[in-house]
Coordinates of C-alpha atoms and ligand atoms in Angstrom, one line a residue:
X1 CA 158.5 119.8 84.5
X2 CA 158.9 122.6 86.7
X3 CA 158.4 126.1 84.5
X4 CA 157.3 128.6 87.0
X5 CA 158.2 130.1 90.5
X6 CA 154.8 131.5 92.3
X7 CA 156.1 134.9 94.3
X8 CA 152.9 135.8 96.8
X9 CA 153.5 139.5 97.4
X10 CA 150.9 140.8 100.2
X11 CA 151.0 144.6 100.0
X12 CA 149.9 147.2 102.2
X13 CA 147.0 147.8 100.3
X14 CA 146.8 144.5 98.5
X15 CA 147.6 141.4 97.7
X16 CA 148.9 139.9 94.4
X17 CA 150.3 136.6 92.7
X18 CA 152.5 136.6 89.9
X19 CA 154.2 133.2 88.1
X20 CA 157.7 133.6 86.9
X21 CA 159.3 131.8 84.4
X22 CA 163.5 130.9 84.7
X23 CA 164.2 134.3 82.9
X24 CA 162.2 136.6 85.6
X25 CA 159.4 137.0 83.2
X26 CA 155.9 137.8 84.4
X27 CA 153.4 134.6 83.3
X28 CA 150.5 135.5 85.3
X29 CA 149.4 138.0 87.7
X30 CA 146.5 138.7 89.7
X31 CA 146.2 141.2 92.4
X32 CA 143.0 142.4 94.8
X33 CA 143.2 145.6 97.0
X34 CA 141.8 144.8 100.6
X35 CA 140.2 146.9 103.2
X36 CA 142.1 149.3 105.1
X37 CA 140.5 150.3 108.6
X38 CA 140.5 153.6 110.4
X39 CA 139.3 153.1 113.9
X40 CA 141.0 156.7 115.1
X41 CA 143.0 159.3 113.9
X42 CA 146.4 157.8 113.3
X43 CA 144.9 154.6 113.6
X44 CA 145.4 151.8 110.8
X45 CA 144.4 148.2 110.9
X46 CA 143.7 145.0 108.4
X47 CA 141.6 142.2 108.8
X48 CA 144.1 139.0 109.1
X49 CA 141.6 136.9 107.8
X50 CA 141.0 139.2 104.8
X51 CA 144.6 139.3 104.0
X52 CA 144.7 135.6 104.0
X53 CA 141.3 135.3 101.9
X54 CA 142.4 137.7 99.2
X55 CA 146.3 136.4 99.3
X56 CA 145.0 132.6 98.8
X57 CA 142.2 134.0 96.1
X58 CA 144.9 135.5 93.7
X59 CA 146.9 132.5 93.8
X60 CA 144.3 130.2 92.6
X61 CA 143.1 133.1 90.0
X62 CA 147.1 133.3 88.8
X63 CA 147.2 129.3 88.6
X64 CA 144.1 129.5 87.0
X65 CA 144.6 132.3 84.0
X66 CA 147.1 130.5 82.3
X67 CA 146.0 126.5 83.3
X68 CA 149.0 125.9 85.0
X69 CA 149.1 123.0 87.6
X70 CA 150.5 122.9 90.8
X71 CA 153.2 120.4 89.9
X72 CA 154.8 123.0 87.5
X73 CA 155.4 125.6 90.3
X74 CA 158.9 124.8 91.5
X75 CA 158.0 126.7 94.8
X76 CA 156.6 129.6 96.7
X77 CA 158.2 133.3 97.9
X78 CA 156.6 135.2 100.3
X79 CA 157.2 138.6 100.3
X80 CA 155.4 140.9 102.9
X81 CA 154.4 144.5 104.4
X82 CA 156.4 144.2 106.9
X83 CA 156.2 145.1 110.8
X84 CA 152.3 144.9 110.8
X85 CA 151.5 142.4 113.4
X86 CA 149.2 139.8 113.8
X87 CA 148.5 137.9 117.3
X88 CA 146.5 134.6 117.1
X89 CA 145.6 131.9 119.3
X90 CA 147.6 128.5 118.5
X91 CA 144.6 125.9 118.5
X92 CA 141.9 127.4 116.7
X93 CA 144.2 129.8 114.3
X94 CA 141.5 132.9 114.9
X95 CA 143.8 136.6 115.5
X96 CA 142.5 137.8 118.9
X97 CA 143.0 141.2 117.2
X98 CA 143.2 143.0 113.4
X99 CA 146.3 143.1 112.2
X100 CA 148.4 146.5 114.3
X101 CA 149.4 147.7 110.7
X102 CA 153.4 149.4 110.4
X103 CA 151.8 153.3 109.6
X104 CA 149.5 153.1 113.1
X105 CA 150.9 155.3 115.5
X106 CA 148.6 154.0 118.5
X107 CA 152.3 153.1 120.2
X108 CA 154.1 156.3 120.0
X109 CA 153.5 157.3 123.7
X110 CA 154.9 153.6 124.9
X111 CA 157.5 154.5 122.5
X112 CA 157.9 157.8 124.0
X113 CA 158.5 156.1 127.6
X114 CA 161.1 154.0 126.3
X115 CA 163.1 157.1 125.0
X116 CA 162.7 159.0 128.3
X117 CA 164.4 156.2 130.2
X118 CA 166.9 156.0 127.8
X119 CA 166.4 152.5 127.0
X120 CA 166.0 153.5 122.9
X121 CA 169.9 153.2 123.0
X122 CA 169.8 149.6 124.0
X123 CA 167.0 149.0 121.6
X124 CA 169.1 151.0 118.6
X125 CA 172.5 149.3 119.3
X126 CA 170.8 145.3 119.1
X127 CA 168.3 145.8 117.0
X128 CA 169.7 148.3 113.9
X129 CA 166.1 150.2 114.5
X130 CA 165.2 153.6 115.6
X131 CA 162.5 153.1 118.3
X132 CA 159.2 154.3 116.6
X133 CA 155.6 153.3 116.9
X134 CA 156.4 151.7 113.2
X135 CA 158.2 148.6 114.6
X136 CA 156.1 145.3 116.0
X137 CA 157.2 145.4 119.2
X138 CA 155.4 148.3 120.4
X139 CA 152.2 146.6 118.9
X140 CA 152.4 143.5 120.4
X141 CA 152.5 144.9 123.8
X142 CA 149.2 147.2 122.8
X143 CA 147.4 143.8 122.0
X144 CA 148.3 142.0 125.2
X145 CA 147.8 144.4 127.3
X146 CA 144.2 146.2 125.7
X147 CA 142.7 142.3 124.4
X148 CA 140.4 141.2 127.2
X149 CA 142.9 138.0 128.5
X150 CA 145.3 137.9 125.7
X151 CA 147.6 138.7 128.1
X152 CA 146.9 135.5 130.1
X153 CA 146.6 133.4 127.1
X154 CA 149.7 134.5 125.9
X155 CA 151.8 134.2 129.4
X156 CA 149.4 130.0 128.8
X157 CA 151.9 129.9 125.6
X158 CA 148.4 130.2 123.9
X159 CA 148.6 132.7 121.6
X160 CA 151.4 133.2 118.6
X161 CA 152.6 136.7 116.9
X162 CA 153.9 136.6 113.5
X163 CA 154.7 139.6 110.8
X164 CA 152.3 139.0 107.7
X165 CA 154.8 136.5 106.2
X166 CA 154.3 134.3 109.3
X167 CA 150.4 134.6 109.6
X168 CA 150.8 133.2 105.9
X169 CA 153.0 130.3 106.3
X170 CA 150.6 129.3 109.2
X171 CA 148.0 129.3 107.4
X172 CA 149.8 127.6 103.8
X173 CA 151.1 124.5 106.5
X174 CA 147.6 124.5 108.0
X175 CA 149.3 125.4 111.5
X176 CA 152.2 123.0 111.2
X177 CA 154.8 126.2 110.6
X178 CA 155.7 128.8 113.0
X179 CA 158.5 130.4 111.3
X180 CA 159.9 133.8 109.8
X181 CA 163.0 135.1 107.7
X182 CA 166.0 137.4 108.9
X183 CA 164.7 140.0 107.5
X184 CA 161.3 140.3 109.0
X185 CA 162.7 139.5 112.5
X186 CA 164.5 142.3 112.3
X187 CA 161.8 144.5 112.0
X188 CA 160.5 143.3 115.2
X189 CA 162.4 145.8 117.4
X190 CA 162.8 142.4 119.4
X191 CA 165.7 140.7 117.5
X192 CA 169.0 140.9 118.1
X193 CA 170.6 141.3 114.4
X194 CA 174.4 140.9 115.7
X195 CA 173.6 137.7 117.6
X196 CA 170.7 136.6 115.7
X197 CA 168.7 136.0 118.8
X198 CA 165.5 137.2 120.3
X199 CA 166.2 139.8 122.9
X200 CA 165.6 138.5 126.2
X201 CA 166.1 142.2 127.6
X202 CA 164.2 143.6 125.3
X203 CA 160.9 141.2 125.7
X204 CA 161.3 141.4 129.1
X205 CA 160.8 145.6 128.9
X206 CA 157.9 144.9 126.8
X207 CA 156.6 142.3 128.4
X208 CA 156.3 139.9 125.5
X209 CA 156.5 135.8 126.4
X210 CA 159.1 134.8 124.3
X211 CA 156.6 131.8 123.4
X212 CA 154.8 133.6 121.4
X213 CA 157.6 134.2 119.0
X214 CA 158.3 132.5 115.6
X215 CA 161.6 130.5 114.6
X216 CA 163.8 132.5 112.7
X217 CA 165.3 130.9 109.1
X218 CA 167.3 132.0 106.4
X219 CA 165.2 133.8 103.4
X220 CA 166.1 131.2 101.1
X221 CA 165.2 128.4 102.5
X222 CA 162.5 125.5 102.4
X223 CA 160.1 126.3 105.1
X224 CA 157.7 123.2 104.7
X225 CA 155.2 122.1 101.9
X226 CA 151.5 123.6 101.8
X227 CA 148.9 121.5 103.0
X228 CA 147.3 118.9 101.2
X229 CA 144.0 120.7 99.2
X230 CA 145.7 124.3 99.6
X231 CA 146.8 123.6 95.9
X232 CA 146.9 120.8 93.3
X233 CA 149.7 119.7 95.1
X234 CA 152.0 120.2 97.8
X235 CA 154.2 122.8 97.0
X236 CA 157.5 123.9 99.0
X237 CA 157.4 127.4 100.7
X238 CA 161.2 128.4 99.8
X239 CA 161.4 131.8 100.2
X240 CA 160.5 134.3 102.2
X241 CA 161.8 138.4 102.6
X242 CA 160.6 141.6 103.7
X243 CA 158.7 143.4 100.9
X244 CA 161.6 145.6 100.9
X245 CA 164.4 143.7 101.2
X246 CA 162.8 141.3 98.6
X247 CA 163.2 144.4 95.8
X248 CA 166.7 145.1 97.0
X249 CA 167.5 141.0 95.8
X250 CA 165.1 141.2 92.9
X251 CA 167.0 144.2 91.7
X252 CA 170.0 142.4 91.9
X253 CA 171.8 144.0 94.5
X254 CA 174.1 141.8 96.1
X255 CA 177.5 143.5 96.4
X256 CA 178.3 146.4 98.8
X257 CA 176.9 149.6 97.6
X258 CA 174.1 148.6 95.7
X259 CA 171.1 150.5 96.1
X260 CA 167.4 150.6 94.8
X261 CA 164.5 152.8 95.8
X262 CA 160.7 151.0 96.2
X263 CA 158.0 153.8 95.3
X264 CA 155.2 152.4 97.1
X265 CA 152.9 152.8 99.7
X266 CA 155.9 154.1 101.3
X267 CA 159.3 155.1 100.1
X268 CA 162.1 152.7 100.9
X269 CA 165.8 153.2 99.5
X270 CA 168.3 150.0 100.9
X271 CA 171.6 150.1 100.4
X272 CA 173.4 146.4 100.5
X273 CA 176.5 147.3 103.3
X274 CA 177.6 143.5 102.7
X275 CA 179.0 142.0 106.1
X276 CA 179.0 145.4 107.8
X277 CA 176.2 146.2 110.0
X278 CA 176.8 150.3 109.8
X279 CA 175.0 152.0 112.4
X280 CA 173.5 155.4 110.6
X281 CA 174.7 158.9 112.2
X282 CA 171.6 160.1 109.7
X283 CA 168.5 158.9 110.5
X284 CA 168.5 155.4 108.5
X285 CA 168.1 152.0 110.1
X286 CA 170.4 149.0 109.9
X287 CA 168.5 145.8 108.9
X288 CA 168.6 142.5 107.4
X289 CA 169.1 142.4 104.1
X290 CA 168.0 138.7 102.3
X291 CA 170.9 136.3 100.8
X292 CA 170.9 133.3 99.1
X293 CA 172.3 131.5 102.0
X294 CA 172.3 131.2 105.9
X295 CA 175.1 134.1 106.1
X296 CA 173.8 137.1 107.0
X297 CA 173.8 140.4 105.0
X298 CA 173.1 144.0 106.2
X299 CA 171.8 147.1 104.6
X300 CA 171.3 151.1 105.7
X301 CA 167.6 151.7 105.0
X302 CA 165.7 155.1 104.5
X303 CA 162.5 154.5 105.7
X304 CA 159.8 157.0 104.1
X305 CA 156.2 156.1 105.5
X306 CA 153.7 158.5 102.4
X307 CA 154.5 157.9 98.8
X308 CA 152.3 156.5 96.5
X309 CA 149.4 156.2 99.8
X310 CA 149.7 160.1 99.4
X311 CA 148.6 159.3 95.7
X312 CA 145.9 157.5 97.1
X313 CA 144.5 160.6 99.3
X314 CA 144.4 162.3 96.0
X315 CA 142.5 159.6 94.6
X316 CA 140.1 158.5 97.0
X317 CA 139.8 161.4 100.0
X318 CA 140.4 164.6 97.7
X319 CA 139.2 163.2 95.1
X320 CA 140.5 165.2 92.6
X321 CA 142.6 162.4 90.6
X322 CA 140.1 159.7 89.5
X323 CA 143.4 157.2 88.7
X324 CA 146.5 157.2 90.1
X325 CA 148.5 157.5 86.4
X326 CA 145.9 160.4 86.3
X327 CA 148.6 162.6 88.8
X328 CA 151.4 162.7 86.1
X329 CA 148.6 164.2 83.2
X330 CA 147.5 166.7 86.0
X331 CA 151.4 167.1 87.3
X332 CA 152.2 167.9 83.7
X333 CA 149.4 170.4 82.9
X334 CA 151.4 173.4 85.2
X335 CA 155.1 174.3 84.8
X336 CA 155.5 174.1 88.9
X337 CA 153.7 173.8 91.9
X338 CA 153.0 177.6 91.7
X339 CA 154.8 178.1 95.2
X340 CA 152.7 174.7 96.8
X341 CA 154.8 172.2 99.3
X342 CA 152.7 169.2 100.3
X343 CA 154.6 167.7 103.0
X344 CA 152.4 164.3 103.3
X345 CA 153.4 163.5 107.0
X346 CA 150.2 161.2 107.6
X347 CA 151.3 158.9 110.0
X348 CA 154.3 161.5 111.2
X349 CA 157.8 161.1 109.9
X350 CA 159.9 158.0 109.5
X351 CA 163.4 158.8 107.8
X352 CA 165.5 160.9 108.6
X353 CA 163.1 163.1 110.5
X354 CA 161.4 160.0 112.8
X355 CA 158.3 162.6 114.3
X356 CA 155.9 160.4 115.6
X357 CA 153.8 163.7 116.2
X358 CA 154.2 165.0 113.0
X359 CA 151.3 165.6 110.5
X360 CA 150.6 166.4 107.0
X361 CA 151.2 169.8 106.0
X362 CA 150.4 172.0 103.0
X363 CA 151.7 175.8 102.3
X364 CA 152.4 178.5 100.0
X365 CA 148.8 178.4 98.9
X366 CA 147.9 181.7 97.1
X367 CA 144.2 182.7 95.2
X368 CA 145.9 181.3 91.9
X369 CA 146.6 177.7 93.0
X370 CA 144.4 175.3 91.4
X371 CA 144.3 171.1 91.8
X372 CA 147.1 170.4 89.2
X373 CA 149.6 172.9 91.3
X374 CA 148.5 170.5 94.3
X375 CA 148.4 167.6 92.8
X376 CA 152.2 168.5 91.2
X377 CA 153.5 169.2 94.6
X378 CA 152.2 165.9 96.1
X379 CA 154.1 164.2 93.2
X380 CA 157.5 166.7 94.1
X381 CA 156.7 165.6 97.8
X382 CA 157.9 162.3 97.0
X383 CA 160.6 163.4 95.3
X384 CA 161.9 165.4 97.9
X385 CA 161.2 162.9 100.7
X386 CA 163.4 160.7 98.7
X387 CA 166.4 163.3 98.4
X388 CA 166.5 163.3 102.1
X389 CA 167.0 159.9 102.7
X390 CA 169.6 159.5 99.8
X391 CA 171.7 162.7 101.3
X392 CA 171.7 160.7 104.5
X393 CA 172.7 157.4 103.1
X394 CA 175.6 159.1 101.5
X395 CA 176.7 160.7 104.6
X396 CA 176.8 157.6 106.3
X397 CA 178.5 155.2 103.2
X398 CA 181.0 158.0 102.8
X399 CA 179.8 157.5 98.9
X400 CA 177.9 159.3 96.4
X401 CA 175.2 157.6 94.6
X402 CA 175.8 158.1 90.6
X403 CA 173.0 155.9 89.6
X404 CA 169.5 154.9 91.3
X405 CA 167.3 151.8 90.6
X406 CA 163.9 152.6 90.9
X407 CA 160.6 150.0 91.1
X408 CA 157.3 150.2 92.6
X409 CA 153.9 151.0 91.6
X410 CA 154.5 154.9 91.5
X411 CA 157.9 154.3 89.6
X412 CA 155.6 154.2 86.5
X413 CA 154.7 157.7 87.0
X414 CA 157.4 159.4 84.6
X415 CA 157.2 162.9 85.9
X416 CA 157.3 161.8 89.3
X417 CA 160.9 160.0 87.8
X418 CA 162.0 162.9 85.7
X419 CA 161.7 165.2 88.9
X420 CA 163.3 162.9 91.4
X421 CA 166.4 162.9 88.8
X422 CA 166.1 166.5 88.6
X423 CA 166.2 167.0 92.1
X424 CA 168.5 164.3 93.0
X425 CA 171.4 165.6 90.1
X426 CA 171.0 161.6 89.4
X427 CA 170.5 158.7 87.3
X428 CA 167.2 157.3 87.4
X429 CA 167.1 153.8 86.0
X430 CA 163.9 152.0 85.9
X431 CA 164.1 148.3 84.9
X432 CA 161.8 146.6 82.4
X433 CA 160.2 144.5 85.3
X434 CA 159.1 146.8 88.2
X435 CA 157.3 144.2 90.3
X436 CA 161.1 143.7 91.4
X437 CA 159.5 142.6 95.4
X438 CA 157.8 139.7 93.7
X439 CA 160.5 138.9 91.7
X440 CA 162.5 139.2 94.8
X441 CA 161.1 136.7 96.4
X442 CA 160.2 134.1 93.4
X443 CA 164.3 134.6 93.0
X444 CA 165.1 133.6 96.8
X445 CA 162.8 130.2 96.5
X446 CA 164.2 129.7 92.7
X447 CA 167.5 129.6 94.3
X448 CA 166.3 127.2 97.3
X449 CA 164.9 124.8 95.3
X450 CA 167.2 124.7 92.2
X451 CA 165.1 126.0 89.7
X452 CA 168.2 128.8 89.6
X453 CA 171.5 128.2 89.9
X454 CA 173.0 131.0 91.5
X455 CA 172.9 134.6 91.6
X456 CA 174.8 135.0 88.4
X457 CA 172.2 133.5 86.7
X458 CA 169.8 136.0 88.1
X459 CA 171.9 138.8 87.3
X460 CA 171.5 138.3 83.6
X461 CA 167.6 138.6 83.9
X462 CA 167.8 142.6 84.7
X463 CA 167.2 144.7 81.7
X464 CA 166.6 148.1 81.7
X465 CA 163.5 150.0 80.5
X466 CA 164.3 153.7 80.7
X467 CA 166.5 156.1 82.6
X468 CA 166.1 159.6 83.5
X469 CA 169.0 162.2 83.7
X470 CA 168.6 166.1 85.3
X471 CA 167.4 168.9 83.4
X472 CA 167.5 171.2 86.3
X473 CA 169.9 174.2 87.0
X474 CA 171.7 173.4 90.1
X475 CA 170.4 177.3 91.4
X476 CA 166.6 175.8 91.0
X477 CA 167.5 172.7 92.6
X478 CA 168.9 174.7 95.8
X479 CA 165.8 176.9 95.9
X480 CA 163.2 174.2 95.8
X481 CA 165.2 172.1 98.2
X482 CA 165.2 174.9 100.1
X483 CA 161.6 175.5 100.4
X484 CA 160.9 171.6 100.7
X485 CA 163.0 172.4 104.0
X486 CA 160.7 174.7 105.7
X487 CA 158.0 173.0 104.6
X488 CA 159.2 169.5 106.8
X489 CA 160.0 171.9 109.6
X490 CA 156.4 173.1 109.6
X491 CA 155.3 169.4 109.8
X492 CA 156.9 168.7 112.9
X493 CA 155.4 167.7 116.6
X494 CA 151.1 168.9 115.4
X495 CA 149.4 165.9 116.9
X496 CA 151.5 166.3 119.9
X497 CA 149.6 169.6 120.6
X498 CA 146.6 169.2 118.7
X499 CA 145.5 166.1 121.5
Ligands
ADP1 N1 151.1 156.1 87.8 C1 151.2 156.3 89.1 N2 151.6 157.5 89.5 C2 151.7 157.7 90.9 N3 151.5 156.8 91.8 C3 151.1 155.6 91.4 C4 151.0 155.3 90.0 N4 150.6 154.0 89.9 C5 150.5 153.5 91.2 N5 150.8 154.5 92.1 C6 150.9 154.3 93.5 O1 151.7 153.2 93.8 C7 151.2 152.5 95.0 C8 151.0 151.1 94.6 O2 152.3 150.5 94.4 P1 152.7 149.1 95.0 O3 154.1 148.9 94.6 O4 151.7 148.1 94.5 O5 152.5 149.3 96.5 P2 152.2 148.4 97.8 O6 153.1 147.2 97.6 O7 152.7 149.3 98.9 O8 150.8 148.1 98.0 C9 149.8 153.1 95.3 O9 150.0 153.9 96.5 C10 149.5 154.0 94.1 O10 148.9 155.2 94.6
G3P2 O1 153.5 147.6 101.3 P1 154.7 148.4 100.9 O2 155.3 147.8 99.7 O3 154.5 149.8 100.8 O4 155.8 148.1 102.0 C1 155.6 148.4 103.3 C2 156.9 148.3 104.1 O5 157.3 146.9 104.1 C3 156.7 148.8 105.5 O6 157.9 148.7 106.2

């Protein structure tokens, strides 16, 4: 009897398993954080063969906590980072490269060529994306063209690309699968998301043999099975979403105007927009959105690259936070940041800024500012990074957003949530199950292989753990905002002149 769905949820800074059961609850879990590399400044990269290694270890440690067997996993949902790019070579299955990860900015000059020429307007009207060094396509061209022969191999029909969800069904099928969803196409900066299409135009600017490219399926959708000895049995791969995407489904977002906000690594607030592929006047992207069938849904997205990560800097650079929960103890210690904005522009500003060349920034520090003021303003940063997509989203869906569903590792933080409900005048409502990306992606392979019967079904399993409603005067709110303001203007263009 089939009692679980296995939803394999590789991260940005690691990967995890967890087994649902039919009503969305969490079985088993295992998770392992992987190595991120730093070759430059601005430079980020993962080991392909590492993400694989730890992806395929928590599996068999999630099967293995509980004694489940393969033949009681219905089937597998791959949920992914997305836009980091691997490039491999079709007969022996060995990258020729690390994985180009989304926050690198080695692209941004190719990026900057593109916008002098003007061709960013072609890119933005078939692709939903604002050209940045964020998207694949910039990376794939950095591979071929600084590998030693990978361009050759590629122009051979040699070597493959594929986001991380690819890399993984490759590797699950043993090489017998080179396929992606919608959604993660359409990260790519290569895919056409009106006609559904790789760009010929496009690939032909970047110089990217369209060989190389993966099929492109629906998200819910049986892929293939997983090779005989991956697992007990052969289990079908039926889902597969955009990390992203795969929250804004988990959360039950399937109508027009449903929105969620994913406090991870990055920020990312989607908004469903249904049929409608809105172009943004604000800064957001148009992409994909995942859907239970082979008709395609859009959403606006507000792209924020440093949220919990800037956590992280706390943690493991600053060292002044020895766990992440540790921020809301020190957050809570001070009444305010004592005049401290952290603006936490590490790998420059996506949403609705998109500075490539902008850098973290800190001011306002006076003689009387100690770590918890600090540590408080990196916890406000998010807050307000968050604000600035959400005004834009509103501009553009001509809507104001009453109510916001919030998962993600940093959701847990309850300061972090009281703030953003502060500063946003909003409801903040956090569901009991905040691995909503998992559950995303368990849902869209439930659905593919029966195990669910529709989305209704779904729907029921959301159940909500806490909200969070303003306590703020609406004059503090202005003068913060304010000062969060000047702070991002100060951010702007450094590593353009610090070269
Ligand atoms: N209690 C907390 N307060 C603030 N940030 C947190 C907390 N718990 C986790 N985080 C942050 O959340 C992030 C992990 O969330 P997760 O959803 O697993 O991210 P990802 O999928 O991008 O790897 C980390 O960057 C971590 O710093
Ligand atoms: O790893 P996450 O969850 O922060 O997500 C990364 C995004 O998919 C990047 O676009």
């Amino acid at each position: 009897m089939k009692k679980y769905v296995m939803a394999l949820d590789q991260g940005t800074t690691s990967s995890r398993c967890i087994l649902f059961d039919k009503r969305g609850r969490i079985c088993s879990m295992a998770q392992k954080e992987f190595a991120q590399i730093y070759p430059k400044s601005g430079w980020v990269e993962h080991n392909p063969m590492e993400i694989w290694s730890t992806q395929i270890g928590v599996a068999a440690e999630a099967i293995s906590k509980i004694g489940a067997c393969g033949e009681e996993i219905a089937g597998i949902g791959i949920t992914n980072q997305r836009e980091t790019t691997v490039v491999w070579n079709k007969h022996t299955g060995q990258p020729v490269y690390n994985a180009i990860v989304w926050q690198c900015r080695r692209t941004s000059d190719m990026i900057m060529e593109l916008k002098d020429s003007g061709f960013d307007k072609v890119i933005q009207s078939k692709t939903g994306l604002i050209p940045d060094a964020y998207f694949s396509g910039t990376k794939i061209k950095w591979i071929l063209e600084h590998v030693e022969g990978a361009k050759a191999e590629a122009e051979a029909g040699n070597l493959l690309f594929g986001t991380v969800d690819t890399w993984l069904i490759w590797n699950l099928t043993r090489g017998k699968v080179h396929a992606t969803d919608y959604t993660n196409a359409s990260r790519t900066m290569l895919y056409n998301i009106h006609t559904l299409e790789w760009d010929e135009e496009i690939l032909a600017r970047l110089d990217i043999p369209r060989s190389m490219l993966p099929e492109v399926k629906p998200s819910s959708y049986v892929y293939g099975l997983t090779a005989p000895g991956i697992f007990s049995n052969e289990i079908p791969i039926a889902g597969v979403a955009g990390d992203q995407q795969a929250a804004l489904f988990g959360q039950g977002c399937f109508e027009p105007g449903e929105c969620k906000n994913t406090y991870g690594t990055g920020c990312f607030l989607l908004m469903n927009t249904g049929e409608e592929a809105i172009q943004s006047q604000h800064g957001l992207l148009t992409t994909i959105a995942a859907s239970d069938n082979d008709k395609v849904q859009y959403a606006l997205e507000g792209s924020v690259f440093v949220a919990g990560a800037a956590i992280q800097w706390l943690r493991d650079e600053l060292q002044v936070i020895k766990t992440a929960a540790e921020s809301e103890e020190c957050a809570m210690e001070v009444k305010n940041s004592n005049g401290v904005y952290v603006v936490p522009a590490f790998s420059g500003l996506g949403a609705p800024y998109w500075d490539q060349y902008a850098r973290g920034t800190i001011i306002g520090i006076t003689r009387g500012v100690n770590k918890n003021h600090i540590v408080r303003a990196v916890l406000e940063s998010i807050a307000y990074e968050v604000y600035d997509v959400i005004k834009a989203m509103e501009q553009d869906a001509s809507l104001t957003i009453k109510h916001l569903k919030v998962d993600g590792g940093a959701c847990a933080n309850n300061f972090l949530m009281q703030f953003q409900a502060d500063i946003l005048d909003t409801t903040v409502m956090r569901p009991d199950c905040i691995e909503t990306t998992a559950l995303g992606a368990s849902y869209l392979a439930g659905l593919a292989t029966g195990f669910w019967k529709d989305k209704k079904e779904i729907k029921e399993n959301w159940a909500l753990s806490r909200t969070f409603t303003s306590n703020m005067e609406e004059k503090e709110r202005q003068e913060l905002i304010a000062g969060w303001k000047e702070a991002v203007k100060r951010s702007f263009g450094q590593a353009s002149y610090m070269k």
